[in-house]
Structure formats: structure tokens, C-alpha cells
Amino acid sequence: VDRIEVLRGPQGTLYGKNTLGGAIKLITRPLVETPYSHYEVEAGSYVWRRLSAEAGGKLTDDLRGKIVLSAEADNGYVENLSGQDSANDVQSIQFRAALEFEVNPDFKLKWSADGLWEEPDTSRAVVRETSVSSSTTTYSPNENPDKINANFNDLDDLTSEGTSVTASWRINENWDLKSISAYRRHDYQSKLDVDGTAEQVTDVWYFISGHQWSQEFRFIHEGQDNWDWVSGLYFIHEENRAFDGIDLSDLANVGQASKYEQTTFSRALYSNVNYNFDKQWTLSTGLRYTIEEKNFHRRMEGYAGVNTPVPGSGNEFGAGMVTTEYDKTADWESLSPRLVLNYKHHEYQTYYA
């Protein structure tokens, strides 16, 4: 990370919805020409170990690159008295890579990709802070928080992968055109033994997967006559689906499961202008027009406990009693104006309205 920028106040004009209070930007370090490499090997208690490596620099006269790799693992520090693996272990690998090709002094292409894979043997340990009762037994609170008795915590896998291509064209000393094309996918599967016992009192699972692609075009003006301007077009298409449920077999001999699918397609046209009266006072005004469509379907089913479609049980979703089912499609449009006056009192303090 090169720097972190905290943007206070509404930022919807440039960054879309859910930014009423502000936005946080994580900006990675730019690619450099001087070759470099960095390696770290660490170890600790509970057989914890971590390996990280980074390398980058100039590959040819017109090509620069960077790659970062990290792997971390440990055996877990919470003993599971049910005989399963120790809980709260870590097994993860992540990477980030980038290449930047200078086609000519005014046109550059940058490709970047990142990935995260987590496959621990167990999910988060749940420690009983109060008594828990099944239909036949009452379990007292845990006396030792480093010892649990769980039988539904053998899955907590996460996959997150993404890639993007950015094309930057320097039209002249004041005008730039930028295109950003991106794709990302994720998959998360988790079992959580909420009751912290060796029975199916409150066993929860949550599986979710999805992917999205986006395209943005930005037209940027900077450094002329005290004003800066950015306008653009933004498109995003996203699909998500989930399968979740709860098994209460040893509490009330019932269970519940649900599946949902959601698709979102959004496009926006935006423009924002900053006028700098002097080094302290800046007036910012903008407008964003958004059109969005959503499709959502959900089905929930109830079961007698032994028929609950717990992952790995062989029972199938679709055989239970339907408790809720709905299919909804909606579309809407929004016009969002913005007007902000900033006063920079000194380097570390800014007021805005």
C-alpha cells in the first residue's frame, strides 16, 4: 500500500451508492523501474509460520512488473474435546501481481490480478458462555475458553479472485482519458457449531458464491485555471447465490434451509467539478444519474430434523415444506446532486459543509 486516503462527506457522485458518510481509498504503490526483492520467514507458537516475498522492477524498456506472495499456517490453539482437529487454525495463500506496458509516452496499459485462498481445517471456535440444552442433556458453560466440544466446525473455506485492465491515455498536459475493466469472483463455505456441543442443537451453515464484472470510462481535466473536472460512465453486472440453513435436530427435531439468487445490473453517468479559490478554499459540485435493475428469488423450507439438507448428509433441498418463496424484479433510477465547500485550515485539518 502506497497510501490511504480518507474522503469525508458524501462521495456518491464519483463512487456511487453507500458512500453518504465518506469513502476510504487504498492506493497501491506504483510500479518502479529499479529491480528489487524482499523476503520474510516467520515462525511462532502453535506451529505458526508465515512466508512472504515481493519482487518487481523493469522487465524490458517498456514493461514493468511486480508480484507479491504470502502463505500463512498454524495448527490452531483451541483443543476440540470431540476428537476433531484443533479449532481456529489458519491455512491461507494470497498473491498480487501487476504488469504495466508503456505503448508510447502518452498511452499506458496496466494489468493487475489478486487472489486469496483460505482452507483451514476448522471454522471459528464457539465457547459456551451459558448453559446449552438439547432434548436430552444440559451442558454447562465452558470452564476453559481454550477447550471446546464441537462437531460441526470442519469447514470455513474462502476463495476470492480478481483481475483488471486499465488503459490510460494522456491527451495533452491537462486532459486524460482512462478505461478500467474489471472482473471478480468469490466463493465462501462455512459450518458453524453455534451451540458448542457434540450434538445438533444449533448447527448453522452458510454457502455463498458470486461474480461481477465492471467497466468504467473517465474523462479527467487537471491543472488549468484553478479548476479540475472528471466525468465518466460506469457499468456493473453482478450475480450472487447462496445456500444456508440451521439444524436443530437434537433440540426440537426440526431444521430449516434456504436458497437465493440475486442479479444486479447498474449503469451510471457522472460529473464532478472542483474550483480552487486559493490554497485553502475549494468548492466542489457534482451530479450522478444511475439506472439499476435487480432480480431476486428466495425459497425457504422447513424439515423434520433427520431430513434437513445439511451439507454432506445426502438430503436434498427441495423436499421440505415451503415456508417462504418469492420472486421479485425491480428497477429504478436516481439523480444525485452534490455541493461541498472545503476549508483547509492546515495540513492536518480540513472543514467542510
CSV table of C-alpha atoms in Angstrom, one decimal:
chain,number,residue,atom,x,y,z
A,1,VAL,CA,0.0,0.0,0.0
A,2,ASP,CA,1.4,3.4,-1.0
A,3,ARG,CA,-1.2,5.5,1.0
A,4,ILE,CA,-4.7,5.5,2.4
A,5,GLU,CA,-7.0,8.4,1.6
A,6,VAL,CA,-10.0,9.2,3.8
A,7,LEU,CA,-12.6,11.1,1.9
A,8,ARG,CA,-15.0,12.8,4.3
A,9,GLY,CA,-18.6,13.7,3.5
A,10,PRO,CA,-20.9,12.3,0.7
A,11,GLN,CA,-18.9,10.8,-2.2
A,12,GLY,CA,-21.7,9.3,-4.2
A,13,THR,CA,-21.0,11.4,-7.3
A,14,LEU,CA,-17.8,9.6,-8.1
A,15,TYR,CA,-18.1,6.4,-6.1
A,16,GLY,CA,-21.8,5.5,-6.2
A,17,LYS,CA,-24.2,4.4,-3.5
A,18,ASN,CA,-23.4,3.6,0.1
A,19,THR,CA,-20.9,6.4,0.4
A,20,LEU,CA,-23.0,9.0,2.2
A,21,GLY,CA,-20.6,9.3,5.1
A,22,GLY,CA,-17.4,9.2,3.0
A,23,ALA,CA,-15.1,6.7,1.4
A,24,ILE,CA,-11.7,5.1,2.2
A,25,LYS,CA,-9.3,4.6,-0.7
A,26,LEU,CA,-6.4,2.1,-0.6
A,27,ILE,CA,-3.8,3.1,-3.2
A,28,THR,CA,-1.1,0.6,-4.1
A,29,ARG,CA,2.5,1.6,-4.7
A,30,PRO,CA,3.2,2.4,-8.4
A,31,LEU,CA,5.4,0.1,-10.4
A,32,VAL,CA,9.1,1.1,-10.4
A,33,GLU,CA,12.0,0.6,-12.8
A,34,THR,CA,14.7,-0.3,-10.3
A,35,PRO,CA,14.7,-4.0,-9.6
A,36,TYR,CA,14.1,-5.0,-6.0
A,37,SER,CA,13.1,-8.1,-4.0
A,38,HIS,CA,12.1,-8.7,-0.4
A,39,TYR,CA,11.6,-11.9,1.6
A,40,GLU,CA,10.4,-12.8,5.1
A,41,VAL,CA,10.2,-16.0,7.0
A,42,GLU,CA,8.5,-16.0,10.4
A,43,ALA,CA,7.6,-18.7,13.0
A,44,GLY,CA,5.9,-18.8,16.3
A,45,SER,CA,3.9,-20.9,18.8
A,46,TYR,CA,1.2,-23.4,17.8
A,47,VAL,CA,3.5,-24.2,14.8
A,48,TRP,CA,2.6,-20.9,13.3
A,49,ARG,CA,4.7,-20.0,10.2
A,50,ARG,CA,4.5,-17.3,7.5
A,51,LEU,CA,6.4,-16.8,4.3
A,52,SER,CA,6.2,-13.7,2.3
A,53,ALA,CA,8.0,-12.5,-0.8
A,54,GLU,CA,7.9,-9.5,-3.1
A,55,ALA,CA,9.8,-8.7,-6.3
A,56,GLY,CA,9.5,-6.1,-9.0
A,57,GLY,CA,11.2,-3.7,-11.4
A,58,LYS,CA,11.8,-3.1,-15.1
A,59,LEU,CA,11.4,-6.2,-17.3
A,60,THR,CA,12.1,-4.6,-20.7
A,61,ASP,CA,12.4,-1.0,-21.9
A,62,ASP,CA,8.6,-0.6,-22.0
A,63,LEU,CA,7.5,-3.2,-19.4
A,64,ARG,CA,7.5,-3.0,-15.6
A,65,GLY,CA,6.1,-5.6,-13.2
A,66,LYS,CA,5.5,-6.6,-9.6
A,67,ILE,CA,4.5,-9.8,-7.7
A,68,VAL,CA,3.7,-10.3,-4.0
A,69,LEU,CA,3.2,-13.7,-2.5
A,70,SER,CA,2.3,-14.7,1.1
A,71,ALA,CA,1.5,-18.0,2.8
A,72,GLU,CA,0.5,-18.5,6.4
A,73,ALA,CA,-0.5,-21.5,8.5
A,74,ASP,CA,-0.8,-22.8,12.1
A,75,ASN,CA,-2.3,-25.8,13.9
A,76,GLY,CA,-4.9,-23.9,15.9
A,77,TYR,CA,-4.8,-23.1,19.6
A,78,VAL,CA,-8.2,-24.4,20.8
A,79,GLU,CA,-8.5,-28.1,21.7
A,80,ASN,CA,-11.6,-29.8,20.5
A,81,LEU,CA,-12.7,-32.5,23.0
A,82,SER,CA,-15.0,-34.2,20.5
A,83,GLY,CA,-11.9,-35.6,18.9
A,84,GLN,CA,-11.8,-33.4,15.8
A,85,ASP,CA,-9.0,-31.2,14.8
A,86,SER,CA,-7.9,-28.3,17.0
A,87,ALA,CA,-10.0,-25.2,16.2
A,88,ASN,CA,-9.1,-21.7,15.0
A,89,ASP,CA,-6.3,-22.9,12.7
A,90,VAL,CA,-5.0,-20.9,9.8
A,91,GLN,CA,-4.3,-22.1,6.2
A,92,SER,CA,-4.1,-19.3,3.7
A,93,ILE,CA,-2.3,-18.3,0.5
A,94,GLN,CA,-2.6,-14.9,-1.2
A,95,PHE,CA,-0.9,-13.1,-4.1
A,96,ARG,CA,-1.0,-9.8,-6.0
A,97,ALA,CA,0.7,-9.2,-9.4
A,98,ALA,CA,0.8,-6.3,-11.9
A,99,LEU,CA,2.3,-5.5,-15.3
A,100,GLU,CA,2.5,-2.1,-16.9
A,101,PHE,CA,3.3,-1.6,-20.6
A,102,GLU,CA,4.1,1.8,-21.9
A,103,VAL,CA,2.9,1.7,-25.5
A,104,ASN,CA,4.2,5.3,-26.0
A,105,PRO,CA,4.8,8.3,-23.7
A,106,ASP,CA,1.1,9.2,-23.7
A,107,PHE,CA,-0.5,5.7,-23.6
A,108,LYS,CA,-0.1,3.0,-20.9
A,109,LEU,CA,-1.8,-0.4,-20.2
A,110,LYS,CA,-1.8,-1.9,-16.8
A,111,TRP,CA,-2.9,-5.4,-15.8
A,112,SER,CA,-3.3,-6.5,-12.2
A,113,ALA,CA,-4.6,-9.6,-10.5
A,114,ASP,CA,-5.0,-10.8,-6.9
A,115,GLY,CA,-6.2,-13.9,-5.2
A,116,LEU,CA,-6.9,-15.2,-1.7
A,117,TRP,CA,-7.4,-18.8,-0.8
A,118,GLU,CA,-8.2,-19.9,2.8
A,119,GLU,CA,-8.8,-23.6,3.7
A,120,PRO,CA,-8.4,-24.1,7.4
A,121,ASP,CA,-9.4,-27.5,8.9
A,122,THR,CA,-12.0,-25.9,11.2
A,123,SER,CA,-14.2,-22.8,11.4
A,124,ARG,CA,-14.3,-20.4,14.3
A,125,ALA,CA,-14.5,-21.9,17.8
A,126,VAL,CA,-17.6,-21.2,19.8
A,127,VAL,CA,-17.1,-21.2,23.5
A,128,ARG,CA,-20.2,-21.7,25.7
A,129,GLU,CA,-20.7,-18.7,27.9
A,130,THR,CA,-24.0,-20.0,29.2
A,131,SER,CA,-25.6,-23.4,29.6
A,132,VAL,CA,-26.9,-25.1,26.5
A,133,SER,CA,-29.6,-27.7,26.5
A,134,SER,CA,-30.6,-30.4,23.9
A,135,SER,CA,-33.7,-32.6,24.2
A,136,THR,CA,-31.8,-34.9,26.5
A,137,THR,CA,-28.8,-33.2,28.0
A,138,THR,CA,-27.9,-29.8,29.6
A,139,TYR,CA,-24.3,-28.6,29.0
A,140,SER,CA,-22.7,-26.3,31.5
A,141,PRO,CA,-20.6,-23.2,30.4
A,142,ASN,CA,-17.0,-23.8,29.2
A,143,GLU,CA,-14.6,-23.6,32.1
A,144,ASN,CA,-11.6,-23.2,29.8
A,145,PRO,CA,-12.0,-21.0,26.7
A,146,ASP,CA,-9.2,-22.9,25.0
A,147,LYS,CA,-11.2,-26.1,25.1
A,148,ILE,CA,-14.4,-26.7,23.2
A,149,ASN,CA,-16.7,-29.7,22.3
A,150,ALA,CA,-17.9,-29.1,18.7
A,151,ASN,CA,-18.9,-31.5,15.9
A,152,PHE,CA,-20.0,-29.0,13.2
A,153,ASN,CA,-16.9,-26.9,12.6
A,154,ASP,CA,-15.0,-28.7,9.9
A,155,LEU,CA,-15.4,-26.1,7.0
A,156,ASP,CA,-14.5,-22.5,6.6
A,157,ASP,CA,-13.2,-22.1,3.0
A,158,LEU,CA,-12.8,-18.8,1.2
A,159,THR,CA,-11.8,-18.1,-2.4
A,160,SER,CA,-11.5,-14.5,-3.7
A,161,GLU,CA,-10.0,-13.8,-7.1
A,162,GLY,CA,-10.0,-10.7,-9.3
A,163,THR,CA,-8.3,-9.0,-12.3
A,164,SER,CA,-8.4,-5.7,-14.0
A,165,VAL,CA,-7.0,-3.9,-17.1
A,166,THR,CA,-6.5,-0.1,-17.0
A,167,ALA,CA,-5.8,1.9,-20.2
A,168,SER,CA,-4.6,5.5,-19.6
A,169,TRP,CA,-4.3,8.0,-22.5
A,170,ARG,CA,-2.7,11.4,-21.9
A,171,ILE,CA,-4.4,13.6,-24.5
A,172,ASN,CA,-2.5,16.7,-23.6
A,173,GLU,CA,-1.0,18.3,-20.5
A,174,ASN,CA,-4.5,19.0,-19.0
A,175,TRP,CA,-6.7,16.2,-20.3
A,176,ASP,CA,-6.7,12.4,-19.7
A,177,LEU,CA,-8.9,9.5,-20.7
A,178,LYS,CA,-9.0,6.3,-18.7
A,179,SER,CA,-10.7,3.0,-19.1
A,180,ILE,CA,-11.0,0.4,-16.3
A,181,SER,CA,-12.2,-3.1,-17.0
A,182,ALA,CA,-12.5,-5.5,-14.0
A,183,TYR,CA,-13.8,-9.0,-13.1
A,184,ARG,CA,-14.0,-10.6,-9.6
A,185,ARG,CA,-15.4,-13.8,-8.2
A,186,HIS,CA,-15.8,-15.2,-4.7
A,187,ASP,CA,-16.8,-18.4,-3.0
A,188,TYR,CA,-17.3,-18.9,0.7
A,189,GLN,CA,-18.4,-22.1,2.5
A,190,SER,CA,-18.7,-22.3,6.3
A,191,LYS,CA,-20.1,-24.6,9.0
A,192,LEU,CA,-20.5,-23.1,12.5
A,193,ASP,CA,-21.3,-25.0,15.6
A,194,VAL,CA,-23.2,-22.3,17.4
A,195,ASP,CA,-24.1,-24.4,20.4
A,196,GLY,CA,-20.5,-25.6,21.1
A,197,THR,CA,-21.6,-29.2,21.8
A,198,ALA,CA,-21.2,-32.6,20.2
A,199,GLU,CA,-25.0,-32.6,19.3
A,200,GLN,CA,-27.0,-30.9,16.6
A,201,VAL,CA,-28.6,-28.2,18.9
A,202,THR,CA,-27.8,-25.1,16.8
A,203,ASP,CA,-25.7,-26.0,13.8
A,204,VAL,CA,-25.6,-23.4,11.1
A,205,TRP,CA,-24.1,-23.4,7.5
A,206,TYR,CA,-23.7,-20.7,5.0
A,207,PHE,CA,-22.5,-21.1,1.4
A,208,ILE,CA,-22.3,-18.1,-0.9
A,209,SER,CA,-20.7,-17.6,-4.3
A,210,GLY,CA,-20.8,-14.9,-6.9
A,211,HIS,CA,-19.1,-12.9,-9.6
A,212,GLN,CA,-19.1,-9.4,-11.1
A,213,TRP,CA,-17.7,-7.5,-14.0
A,214,SER,CA,-17.5,-3.8,-14.3
A,215,GLN,CA,-16.4,-1.2,-16.9
A,216,GLU,CA,-15.7,2.5,-16.3
A,217,PHE,CA,-14.6,5.3,-18.6
A,218,ARG,CA,-13.2,8.5,-17.0
A,219,PHE,CA,-12.6,11.8,-18.7
A,220,ILE,CA,-10.3,13.9,-16.5
A,221,HIS,CA,-9.1,17.6,-16.6
A,222,GLU,CA,-6.5,18.8,-14.1
A,223,GLY,CA,-4.2,21.8,-13.5
A,224,GLN,CA,-5.7,24.6,-15.5
A,225,ASP,CA,-7.3,27.9,-14.4
A,226,ASN,CA,-7.8,26.7,-10.8
A,227,TRP,CA,-10.4,24.0,-11.7
A,228,ASP,CA,-10.4,20.2,-12.0
A,229,TRP,CA,-13.1,18.2,-13.7
A,230,VAL,CA,-13.9,14.5,-14.0
A,231,SER,CA,-16.8,12.9,-15.9
A,232,GLY,CA,-17.5,9.3,-16.6
A,233,LEU,CA,-19.6,6.3,-17.4
A,234,TYR,CA,-19.9,3.2,-15.1
A,235,PHE,CA,-21.4,-0.2,-15.7
A,236,ILE,CA,-21.5,-3.2,-13.3
A,237,HIS,CA,-23.2,-6.6,-13.6
A,238,GLU,CA,-23.2,-8.9,-10.5
A,239,GLU,CA,-24.6,-12.3,-9.7
A,240,ASN,CA,-24.8,-14.0,-6.3
A,241,ARG,CA,-26.3,-17.2,-5.0
A,242,ALA,CA,-26.4,-18.7,-1.5
A,243,PHE,CA,-27.5,-21.8,0.4
A,244,ASP,CA,-27.9,-21.6,4.1
A,245,GLY,CA,-29.7,-23.2,7.0
A,246,ILE,CA,-29.9,-24.4,10.6
A,247,ASP,CA,-30.1,-27.9,12.0
A,248,LEU,CA,-32.0,-28.2,15.3
A,249,SER,CA,-32.3,-32.0,15.3
A,250,ASP,CA,-31.2,-32.6,18.9
A,251,LEU,CA,-33.2,-29.6,20.2
A,252,ALA,CA,-36.6,-29.8,18.6
A,253,ASN,CA,-36.2,-32.4,15.8
A,254,VAL,CA,-36.6,-29.7,13.1
A,255,GLY,CA,-34.4,-27.8,10.6
A,256,GLN,CA,-34.6,-25.0,8.1
A,257,ALA,CA,-32.8,-24.3,4.8
A,258,SER,CA,-33.0,-21.6,2.1
A,259,LYS,CA,-31.6,-20.8,-1.3
A,260,TYR,CA,-31.5,-17.4,-3.0
A,261,GLU,CA,-30.2,-15.9,-6.3
A,262,GLN,CA,-29.7,-12.2,-7.0
A,263,THR,CA,-28.7,-10.4,-10.1
A,264,THR,CA,-27.9,-6.7,-10.4
A,265,PHE,CA,-27.2,-4.6,-13.4
A,266,SER,CA,-26.4,-0.9,-12.9
A,267,ARG,CA,-25.1,1.9,-15.1
A,268,ALA,CA,-24.3,5.5,-14.2
A,269,LEU,CA,-23.3,8.8,-15.8
A,270,TYR,CA,-21.5,11.2,-13.5
A,271,SER,CA,-19.6,14.5,-13.5
A,272,ASN,CA,-17.8,16.5,-10.7
A,273,VAL,CA,-16.1,19.9,-10.8
A,274,ASN,CA,-13.7,21.3,-8.2
A,275,TYR,CA,-12.9,25.1,-8.2
A,276,ASN,CA,-9.9,26.2,-6.1
A,277,PHE,CA,-10.4,29.8,-4.9
A,278,ASP,CA,-7.0,29.7,-3.3
A,279,LYS,CA,-4.8,27.1,-1.4
A,280,GLN,CA,-7.4,26.9,1.4
A,281,TRP,CA,-10.9,27.3,-0.1
A,282,THR,CA,-12.3,24.8,-2.6
A,283,LEU,CA,-15.9,24.5,-4.0
A,284,SER,CA,-16.9,21.0,-5.3
A,285,THR,CA,-20.1,20.3,-7.2
A,286,GLY,CA,-21.3,17.2,-9.0
A,287,LEU,CA,-24.2,15.1,-10.3
A,288,ARG,CA,-24.7,11.4,-10.8
A,289,TYR,CA,-27.5,9.7,-12.7
A,290,THR,CA,-28.0,6.0,-12.1
A,291,ILE,CA,-30.2,3.3,-13.5
A,292,GLU,CA,-30.3,-0.1,-11.7
A,293,GLU,CA,-32.2,-3.4,-12.2
A,294,LYS,CA,-32.4,-6.2,-9.6
A,295,ASN,CA,-33.8,-9.7,-9.8
A,296,PHE,CA,-34.1,-11.7,-6.6
A,297,HIS,CA,-35.5,-15.2,-5.9
A,298,ARG,CA,-35.6,-16.9,-2.5
A,299,ARG,CA,-37.1,-20.2,-1.3
A,300,MET,CA,-37.1,-21.3,2.4
A,301,GLU,CA,-38.1,-24.8,3.5
A,302,GLY,CA,-38.8,-26.5,6.9
A,303,TYR,CA,-37.9,-30.1,7.7
A,304,ALA,CA,-38.2,-32.8,10.3
A,305,GLY,CA,-34.7,-32.9,11.8
A,306,VAL,CA,-33.3,-36.0,10.1
A,307,ASN,CA,-34.4,-34.7,6.7
A,308,THR,CA,-32.7,-31.3,6.9
A,309,PRO,CA,-30.3,-31.0,3.9
A,310,VAL,CA,-27.2,-30.4,5.9
A,311,PRO,CA,-24.2,-30.3,3.6
A,312,GLY,CA,-22.7,-33.8,3.4
A,313,SER,CA,-25.9,-35.5,4.7
A,314,GLY,CA,-27.2,-36.7,1.4
A,315,ASN,CA,-30.5,-35.0,1.9
A,316,GLU,CA,-31.6,-32.7,-0.9
A,317,PHE,CA,-33.0,-29.2,-0.8
A,318,GLY,CA,-36.5,-29.1,-2.4
A,319,ALA,CA,-38.0,-32.0,-0.4
A,320,GLY,CA,-39.1,-29.9,2.6
A,321,MET,CA,-42.2,-27.9,3.4
A,322,VAL,CA,-42.1,-24.5,1.7
A,323,THR,CA,-42.3,-21.7,4.3
A,324,THR,CA,-41.4,-18.7,2.1
A,325,GLU,CA,-40.9,-18.3,-1.6
A,326,TYR,CA,-40.8,-15.1,-3.6
A,327,ASP,CA,-39.5,-13.8,-6.9
A,328,LYS,CA,-39.0,-10.1,-7.3
A,329,THR,CA,-37.8,-7.9,-10.1
A,330,ALA,CA,-37.4,-4.2,-9.7
A,331,ASP,CA,-35.7,-1.3,-11.5
A,332,TRP,CA,-35.3,2.4,-10.6
A,333,GLU,CA,-33.3,5.5,-11.4
A,334,SER,CA,-31.7,8.2,-9.2
A,335,LEU,CA,-30.4,11.7,-9.8
A,336,SER,CA,-27.9,12.6,-7.0
A,337,PRO,CA,-26.5,16.2,-6.8
A,338,ARG,CA,-23.6,17.2,-4.6
A,339,LEU,CA,-22.3,20.6,-3.4
A,340,VAL,CA,-19.4,20.8,-0.9
A,341,LEU,CA,-17.3,23.7,0.4
A,342,ASN,CA,-13.9,22.8,1.9
A,343,TYR,CA,-11.7,24.9,4.0
A,344,LYS,CA,-8.1,23.6,4.6
A,345,HIS,CA,-7.1,25.1,8.0
A,346,HIS,CA,-3.7,23.5,7.9
A,347,GLU,CA,-2.0,20.3,6.6
A,348,TYR,CA,-3.8,18.0,9.1
A,349,GLN,CA,-7.2,19.7,9.5
A,350,THR,CA,-10.0,20.4,7.0
A,351,TYR,CA,-13.5,21.7,7.5
A,352,TYR,CA,-16.3,21.1,5.0
A,353,ALA,CA,-20.0,21.7,4.6
